[in-house]
mmCIF file of C-alpha atoms and ligand atoms in Angstrom:
data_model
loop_
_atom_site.group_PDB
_atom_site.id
_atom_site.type_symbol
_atom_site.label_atom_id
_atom_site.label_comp_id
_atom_site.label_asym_id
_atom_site.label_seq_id
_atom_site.Cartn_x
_atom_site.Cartn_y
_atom_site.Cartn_z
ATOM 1 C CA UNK Y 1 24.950 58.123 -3.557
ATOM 2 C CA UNK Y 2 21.669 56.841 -2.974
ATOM 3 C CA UNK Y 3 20.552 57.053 0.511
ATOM 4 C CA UNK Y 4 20.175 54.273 2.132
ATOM 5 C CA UNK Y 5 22.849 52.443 -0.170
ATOM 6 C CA UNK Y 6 21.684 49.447 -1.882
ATOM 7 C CA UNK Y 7 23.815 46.153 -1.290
ATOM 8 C CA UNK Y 8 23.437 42.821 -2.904
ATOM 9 C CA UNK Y 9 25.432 40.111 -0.969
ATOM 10 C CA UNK Y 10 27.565 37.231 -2.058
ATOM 11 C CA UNK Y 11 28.435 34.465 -0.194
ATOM 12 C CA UNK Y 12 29.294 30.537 0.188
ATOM 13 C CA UNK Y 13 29.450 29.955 3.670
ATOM 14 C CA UNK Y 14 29.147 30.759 6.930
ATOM 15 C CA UNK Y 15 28.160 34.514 6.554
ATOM 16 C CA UNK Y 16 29.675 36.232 9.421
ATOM 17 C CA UNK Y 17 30.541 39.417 7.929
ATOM 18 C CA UNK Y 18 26.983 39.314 6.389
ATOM 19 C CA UNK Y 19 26.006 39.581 9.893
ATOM 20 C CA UNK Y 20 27.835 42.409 10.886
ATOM 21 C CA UNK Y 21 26.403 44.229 8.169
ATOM 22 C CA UNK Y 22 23.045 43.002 9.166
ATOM 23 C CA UNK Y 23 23.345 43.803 13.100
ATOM 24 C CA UNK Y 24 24.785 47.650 11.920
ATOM 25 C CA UNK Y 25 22.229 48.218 9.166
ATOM 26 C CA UNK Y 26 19.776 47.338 12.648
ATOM 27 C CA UNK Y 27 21.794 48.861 14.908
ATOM 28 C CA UNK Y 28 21.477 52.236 12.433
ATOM 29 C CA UNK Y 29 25.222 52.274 12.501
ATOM 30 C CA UNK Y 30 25.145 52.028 8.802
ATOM 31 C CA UNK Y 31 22.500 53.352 6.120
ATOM 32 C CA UNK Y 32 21.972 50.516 3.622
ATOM 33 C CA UNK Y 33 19.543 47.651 2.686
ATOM 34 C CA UNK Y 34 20.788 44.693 1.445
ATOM 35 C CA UNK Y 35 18.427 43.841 -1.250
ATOM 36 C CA UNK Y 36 19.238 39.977 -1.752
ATOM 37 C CA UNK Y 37 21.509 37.672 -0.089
ATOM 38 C CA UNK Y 38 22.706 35.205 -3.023
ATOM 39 C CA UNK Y 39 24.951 32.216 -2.194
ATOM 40 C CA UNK Y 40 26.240 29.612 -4.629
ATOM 41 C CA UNK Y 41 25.940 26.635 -2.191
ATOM 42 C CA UNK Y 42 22.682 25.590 -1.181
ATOM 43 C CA UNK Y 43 23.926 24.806 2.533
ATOM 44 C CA UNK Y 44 25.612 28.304 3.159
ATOM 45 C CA UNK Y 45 24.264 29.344 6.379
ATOM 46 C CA UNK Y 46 24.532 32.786 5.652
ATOM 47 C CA UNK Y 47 20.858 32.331 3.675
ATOM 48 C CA UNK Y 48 19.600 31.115 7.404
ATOM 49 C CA UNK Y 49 21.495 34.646 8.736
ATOM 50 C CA UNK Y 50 19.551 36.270 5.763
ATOM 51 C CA UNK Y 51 16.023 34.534 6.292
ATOM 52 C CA UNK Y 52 16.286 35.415 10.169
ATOM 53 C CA UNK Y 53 16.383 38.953 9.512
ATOM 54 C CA UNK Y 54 13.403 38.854 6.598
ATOM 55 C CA UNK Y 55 15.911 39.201 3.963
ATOM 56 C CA UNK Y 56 15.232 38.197 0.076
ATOM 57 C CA UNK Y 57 17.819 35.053 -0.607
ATOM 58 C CA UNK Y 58 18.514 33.040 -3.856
ATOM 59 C CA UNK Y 59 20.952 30.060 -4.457
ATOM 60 C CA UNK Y 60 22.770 29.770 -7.712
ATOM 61 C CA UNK Y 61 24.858 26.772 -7.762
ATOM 62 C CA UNK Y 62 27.532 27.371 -10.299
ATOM 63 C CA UNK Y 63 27.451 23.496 -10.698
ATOM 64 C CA UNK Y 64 24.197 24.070 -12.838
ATOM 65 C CA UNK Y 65 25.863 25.609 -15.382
ATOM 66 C CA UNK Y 66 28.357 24.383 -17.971
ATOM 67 C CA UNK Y 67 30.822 27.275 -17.814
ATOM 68 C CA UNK Y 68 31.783 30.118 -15.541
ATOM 69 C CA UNK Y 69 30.398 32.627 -18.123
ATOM 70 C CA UNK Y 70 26.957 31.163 -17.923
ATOM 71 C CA UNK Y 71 27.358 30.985 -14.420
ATOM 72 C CA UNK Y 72 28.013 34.737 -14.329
ATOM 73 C CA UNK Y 73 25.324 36.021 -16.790
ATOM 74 C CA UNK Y 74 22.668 33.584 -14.516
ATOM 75 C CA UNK Y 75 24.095 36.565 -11.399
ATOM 76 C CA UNK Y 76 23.880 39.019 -13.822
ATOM 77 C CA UNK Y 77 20.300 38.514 -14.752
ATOM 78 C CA UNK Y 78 19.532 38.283 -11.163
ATOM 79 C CA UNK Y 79 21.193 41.207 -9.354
ATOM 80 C CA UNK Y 80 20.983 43.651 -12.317
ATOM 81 C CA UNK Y 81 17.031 44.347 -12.175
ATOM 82 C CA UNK Y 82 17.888 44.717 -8.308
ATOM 83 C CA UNK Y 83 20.565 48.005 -9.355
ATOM 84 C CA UNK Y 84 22.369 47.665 -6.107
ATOM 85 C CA UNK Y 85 24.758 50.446 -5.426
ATOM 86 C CA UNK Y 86 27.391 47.509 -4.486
ATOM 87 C CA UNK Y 87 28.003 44.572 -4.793
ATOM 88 C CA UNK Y 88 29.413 42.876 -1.326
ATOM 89 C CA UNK Y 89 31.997 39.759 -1.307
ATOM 90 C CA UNK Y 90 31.137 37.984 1.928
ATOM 91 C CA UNK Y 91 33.272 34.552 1.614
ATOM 92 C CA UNK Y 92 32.258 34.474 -1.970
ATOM 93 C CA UNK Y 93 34.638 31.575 -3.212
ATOM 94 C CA UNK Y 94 34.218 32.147 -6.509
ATOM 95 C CA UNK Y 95 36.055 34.031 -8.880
ATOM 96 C CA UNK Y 96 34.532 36.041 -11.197
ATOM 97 C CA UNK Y 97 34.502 36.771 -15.122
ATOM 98 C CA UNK Y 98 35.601 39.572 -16.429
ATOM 99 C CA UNK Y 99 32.066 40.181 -17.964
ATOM 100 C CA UNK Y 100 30.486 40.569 -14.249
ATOM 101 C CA UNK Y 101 33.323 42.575 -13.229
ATOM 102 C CA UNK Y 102 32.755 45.325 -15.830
ATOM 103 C CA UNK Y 103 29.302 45.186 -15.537
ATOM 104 C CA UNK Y 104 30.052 46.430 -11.915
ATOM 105 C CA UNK Y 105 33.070 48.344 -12.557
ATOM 106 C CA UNK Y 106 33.759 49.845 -9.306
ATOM 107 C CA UNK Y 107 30.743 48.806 -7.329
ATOM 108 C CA UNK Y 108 32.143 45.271 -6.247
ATOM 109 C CA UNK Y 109 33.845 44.789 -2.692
ATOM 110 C CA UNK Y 110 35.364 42.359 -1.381
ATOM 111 C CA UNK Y 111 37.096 41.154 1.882
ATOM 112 C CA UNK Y 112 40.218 39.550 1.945
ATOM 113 C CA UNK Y 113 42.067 38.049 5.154
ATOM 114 C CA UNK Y 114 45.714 39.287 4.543
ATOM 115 C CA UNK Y 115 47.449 42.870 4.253
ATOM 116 C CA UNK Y 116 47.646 42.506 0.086
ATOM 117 C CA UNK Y 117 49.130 42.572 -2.145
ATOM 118 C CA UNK Y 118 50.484 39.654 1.150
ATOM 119 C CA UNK Y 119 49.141 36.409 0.377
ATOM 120 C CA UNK Y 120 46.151 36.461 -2.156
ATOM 121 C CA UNK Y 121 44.403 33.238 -2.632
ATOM 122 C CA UNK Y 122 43.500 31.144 -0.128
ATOM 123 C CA UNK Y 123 45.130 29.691 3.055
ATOM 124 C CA UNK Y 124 46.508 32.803 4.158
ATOM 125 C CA UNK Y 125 46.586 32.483 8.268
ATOM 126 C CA UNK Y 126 48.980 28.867 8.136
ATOM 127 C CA UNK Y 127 51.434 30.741 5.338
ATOM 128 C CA UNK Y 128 51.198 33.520 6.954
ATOM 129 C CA UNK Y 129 52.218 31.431 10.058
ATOM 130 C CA UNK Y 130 54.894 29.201 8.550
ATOM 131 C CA UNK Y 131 56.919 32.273 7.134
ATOM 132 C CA UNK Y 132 57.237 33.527 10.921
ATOM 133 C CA UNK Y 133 55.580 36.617 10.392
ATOM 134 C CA UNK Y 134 54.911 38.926 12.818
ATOM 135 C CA UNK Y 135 51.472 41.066 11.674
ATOM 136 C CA UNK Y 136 48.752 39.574 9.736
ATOM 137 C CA UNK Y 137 45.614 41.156 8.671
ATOM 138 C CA UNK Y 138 42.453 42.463 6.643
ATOM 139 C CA UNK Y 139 42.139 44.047 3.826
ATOM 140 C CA UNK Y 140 39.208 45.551 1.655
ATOM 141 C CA UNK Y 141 39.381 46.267 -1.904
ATOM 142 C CA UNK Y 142 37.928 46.607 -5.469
ATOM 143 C CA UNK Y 143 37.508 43.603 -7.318
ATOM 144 C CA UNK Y 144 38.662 43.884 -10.792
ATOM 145 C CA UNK Y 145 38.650 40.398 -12.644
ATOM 146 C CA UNK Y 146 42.267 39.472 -11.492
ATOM 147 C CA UNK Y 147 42.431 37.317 -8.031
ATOM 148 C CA UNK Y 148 42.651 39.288 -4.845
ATOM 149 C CA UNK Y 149 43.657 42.299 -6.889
ATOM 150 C CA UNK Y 150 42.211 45.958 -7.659
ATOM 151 C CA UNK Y 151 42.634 48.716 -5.067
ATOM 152 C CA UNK Y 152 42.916 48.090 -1.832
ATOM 153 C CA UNK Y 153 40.698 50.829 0.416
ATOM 154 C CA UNK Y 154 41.297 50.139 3.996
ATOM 155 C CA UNK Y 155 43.126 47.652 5.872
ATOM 156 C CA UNK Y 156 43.696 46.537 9.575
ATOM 157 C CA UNK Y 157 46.333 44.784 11.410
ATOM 158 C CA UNK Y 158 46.912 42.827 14.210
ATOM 159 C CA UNK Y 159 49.726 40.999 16.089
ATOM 160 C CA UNK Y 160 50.982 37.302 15.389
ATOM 161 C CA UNK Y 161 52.252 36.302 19.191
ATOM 162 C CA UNK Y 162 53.542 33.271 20.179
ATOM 163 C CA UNK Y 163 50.804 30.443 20.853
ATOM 164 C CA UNK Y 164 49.161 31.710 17.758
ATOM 165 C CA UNK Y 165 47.782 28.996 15.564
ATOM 166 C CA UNK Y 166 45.274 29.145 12.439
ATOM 167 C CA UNK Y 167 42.144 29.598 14.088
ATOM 168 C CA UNK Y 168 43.067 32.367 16.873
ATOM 169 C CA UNK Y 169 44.347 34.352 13.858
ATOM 170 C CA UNK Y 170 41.201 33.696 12.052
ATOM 171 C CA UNK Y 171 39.165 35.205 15.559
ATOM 172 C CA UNK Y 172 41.375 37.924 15.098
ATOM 173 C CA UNK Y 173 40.766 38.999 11.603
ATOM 174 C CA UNK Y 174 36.738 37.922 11.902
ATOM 175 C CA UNK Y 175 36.936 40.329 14.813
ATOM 176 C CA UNK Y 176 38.575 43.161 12.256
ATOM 177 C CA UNK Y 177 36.507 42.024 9.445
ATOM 178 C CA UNK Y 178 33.312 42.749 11.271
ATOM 179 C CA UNK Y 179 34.398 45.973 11.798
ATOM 180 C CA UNK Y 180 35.517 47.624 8.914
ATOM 181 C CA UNK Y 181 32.751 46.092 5.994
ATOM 182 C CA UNK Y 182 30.482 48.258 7.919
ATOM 183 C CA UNK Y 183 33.072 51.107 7.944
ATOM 184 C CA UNK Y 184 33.561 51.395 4.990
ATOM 185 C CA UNK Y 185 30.191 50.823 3.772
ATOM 186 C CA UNK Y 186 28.690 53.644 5.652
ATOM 187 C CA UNK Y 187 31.601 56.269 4.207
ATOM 188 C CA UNK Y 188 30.232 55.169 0.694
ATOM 189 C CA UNK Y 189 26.833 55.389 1.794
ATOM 190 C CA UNK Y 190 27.442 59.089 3.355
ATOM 191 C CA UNK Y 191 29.754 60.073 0.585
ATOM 192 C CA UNK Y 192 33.031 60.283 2.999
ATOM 193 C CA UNK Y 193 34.088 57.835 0.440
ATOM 194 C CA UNK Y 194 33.578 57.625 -3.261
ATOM 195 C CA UNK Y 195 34.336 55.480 -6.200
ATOM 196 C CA UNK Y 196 34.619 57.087 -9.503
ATOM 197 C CA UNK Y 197 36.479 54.811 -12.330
ATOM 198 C CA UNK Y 198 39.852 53.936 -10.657
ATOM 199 C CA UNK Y 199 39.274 57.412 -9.012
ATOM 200 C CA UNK Y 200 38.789 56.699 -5.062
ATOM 201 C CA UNK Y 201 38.128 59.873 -3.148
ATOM 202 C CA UNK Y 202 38.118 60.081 0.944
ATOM 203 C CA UNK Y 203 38.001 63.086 3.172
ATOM 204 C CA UNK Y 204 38.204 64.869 -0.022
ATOM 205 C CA UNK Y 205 41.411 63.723 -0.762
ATOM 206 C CA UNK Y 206 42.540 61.395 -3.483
ATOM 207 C CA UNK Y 207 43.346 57.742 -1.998
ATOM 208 C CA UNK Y 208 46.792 57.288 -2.660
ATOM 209 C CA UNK Y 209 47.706 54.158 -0.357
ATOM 210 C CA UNK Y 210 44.936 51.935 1.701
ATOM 211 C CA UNK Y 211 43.429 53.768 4.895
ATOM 212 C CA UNK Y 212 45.031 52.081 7.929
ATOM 213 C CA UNK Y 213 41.823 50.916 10.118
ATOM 214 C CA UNK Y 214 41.816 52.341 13.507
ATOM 215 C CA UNK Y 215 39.414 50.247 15.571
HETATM 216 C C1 GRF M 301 36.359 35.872 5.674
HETATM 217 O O1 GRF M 301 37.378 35.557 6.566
HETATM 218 C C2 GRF M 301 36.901 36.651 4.509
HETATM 219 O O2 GRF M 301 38.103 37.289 4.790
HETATM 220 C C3 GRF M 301 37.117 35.601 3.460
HETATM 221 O O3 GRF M 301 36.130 34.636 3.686
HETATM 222 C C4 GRF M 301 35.747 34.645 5.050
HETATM 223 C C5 GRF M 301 34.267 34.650 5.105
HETATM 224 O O4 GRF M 301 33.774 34.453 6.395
HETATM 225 N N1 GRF M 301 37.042 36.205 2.145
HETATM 226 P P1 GRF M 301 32.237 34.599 6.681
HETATM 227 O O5 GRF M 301 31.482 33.672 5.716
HETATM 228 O O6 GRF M 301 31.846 36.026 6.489
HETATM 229 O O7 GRF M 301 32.060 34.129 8.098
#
């Protein structure tokens, strides 16, 4: 892998976990440059994260397009020329074609607040909640072009208690989330980790099940 590892980043909204890569990319707690931070709403305020820390940033509002594959091949044409190592989900709430995916195979992250295959799709912390359970979580995978779905790669838990409600489990998993993107970035970007077809190699072992996240 290229050294530092090349990111682009995709988000819609608030851009915390584009932050945490940001402050351990400064903090030289992870080896990477995120080459562009592209958002598909104009307001995310992950572009004003982006712009604070001098990096490149470009809106494309799927609303401009008339479908979802002309939506895509607009990303395509912009990140390709950019050859990013990965491609980084931040709170990217869109799904993406099956074109994109493959023209990424294996190079697309993304970050998912639930222990999957638990609750894909959205809303996860209030069903997670009204089923009574008792561990929630975070979970970071491949995206392949179904929802929420692809290998999962590492994963962290944490403790519903009573009192809980839907945004102290979302500080919780933020807090986790924050964490392990970098992680897990910087064992791709050092080779502890590697990605080869639906091959996923770490510590020199074959991944069989997602690595439990040990904060
Ligand atoms: C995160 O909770 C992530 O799990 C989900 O979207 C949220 C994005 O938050 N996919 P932020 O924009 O990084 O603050």
């Amino acid at each position: 892998m290229n050294s530092p590892l090349a990111l682009a980043v995709l988000i819609s909204g608030n851009g915390s976990n584009l932050q945490a890569i940001i402050d351990a990319i400064e903090d030289s707690r992870l080896g990477a440059e995120i080459r562009l931070v592209l958002a598909n709403e104009r307001d995310a305020f992950g572009l004003v994260r982006a712009a604070r820390h001098g990096i490149a940033t470009r809106v494309i509002d799927h609303r401009d397009y008339p479908s979802r594959a002309a939506f895509d091949a607009a990303m395509l044409d912009c990140l390709q020329p950019l050859e990013p190592d990965y491609i980084v989900l931040a709170g990217f709430m869109r799904i993406l074609g099956a074109d994109f995916v493959h023209a990424f195979a294996g190079r697309i992250l993304n970050v998912h607040p639930s222990l999957l295959p638990a609750y894909k799709g959205l809303d996860t912390y209030r069903r997670a909640l009204d089923n009574h359970e008792t561990r929630h979580g975070v979970s970071i995978h491949l995206v392949t072009a179904e929802l929420d779905d692809g290998p999962v790669l590492l994963q962290g838990d944490y403790p519903i208690e009573p009192g809980d409600d839907v945004e102290s489990l979302q500080r919780k998993g933020h807090r986790l989330e924050h964490q392990m993107y970098p992680t897990l970035l910087q064992w791709l970007g050092e080779g502890r980790m590697s990605i080869d077809g639906k091959q996923i190699i770490h510590d020199r072992k074959p991944l069989s099940a997602p690595i439990r996240f040990e904060p």
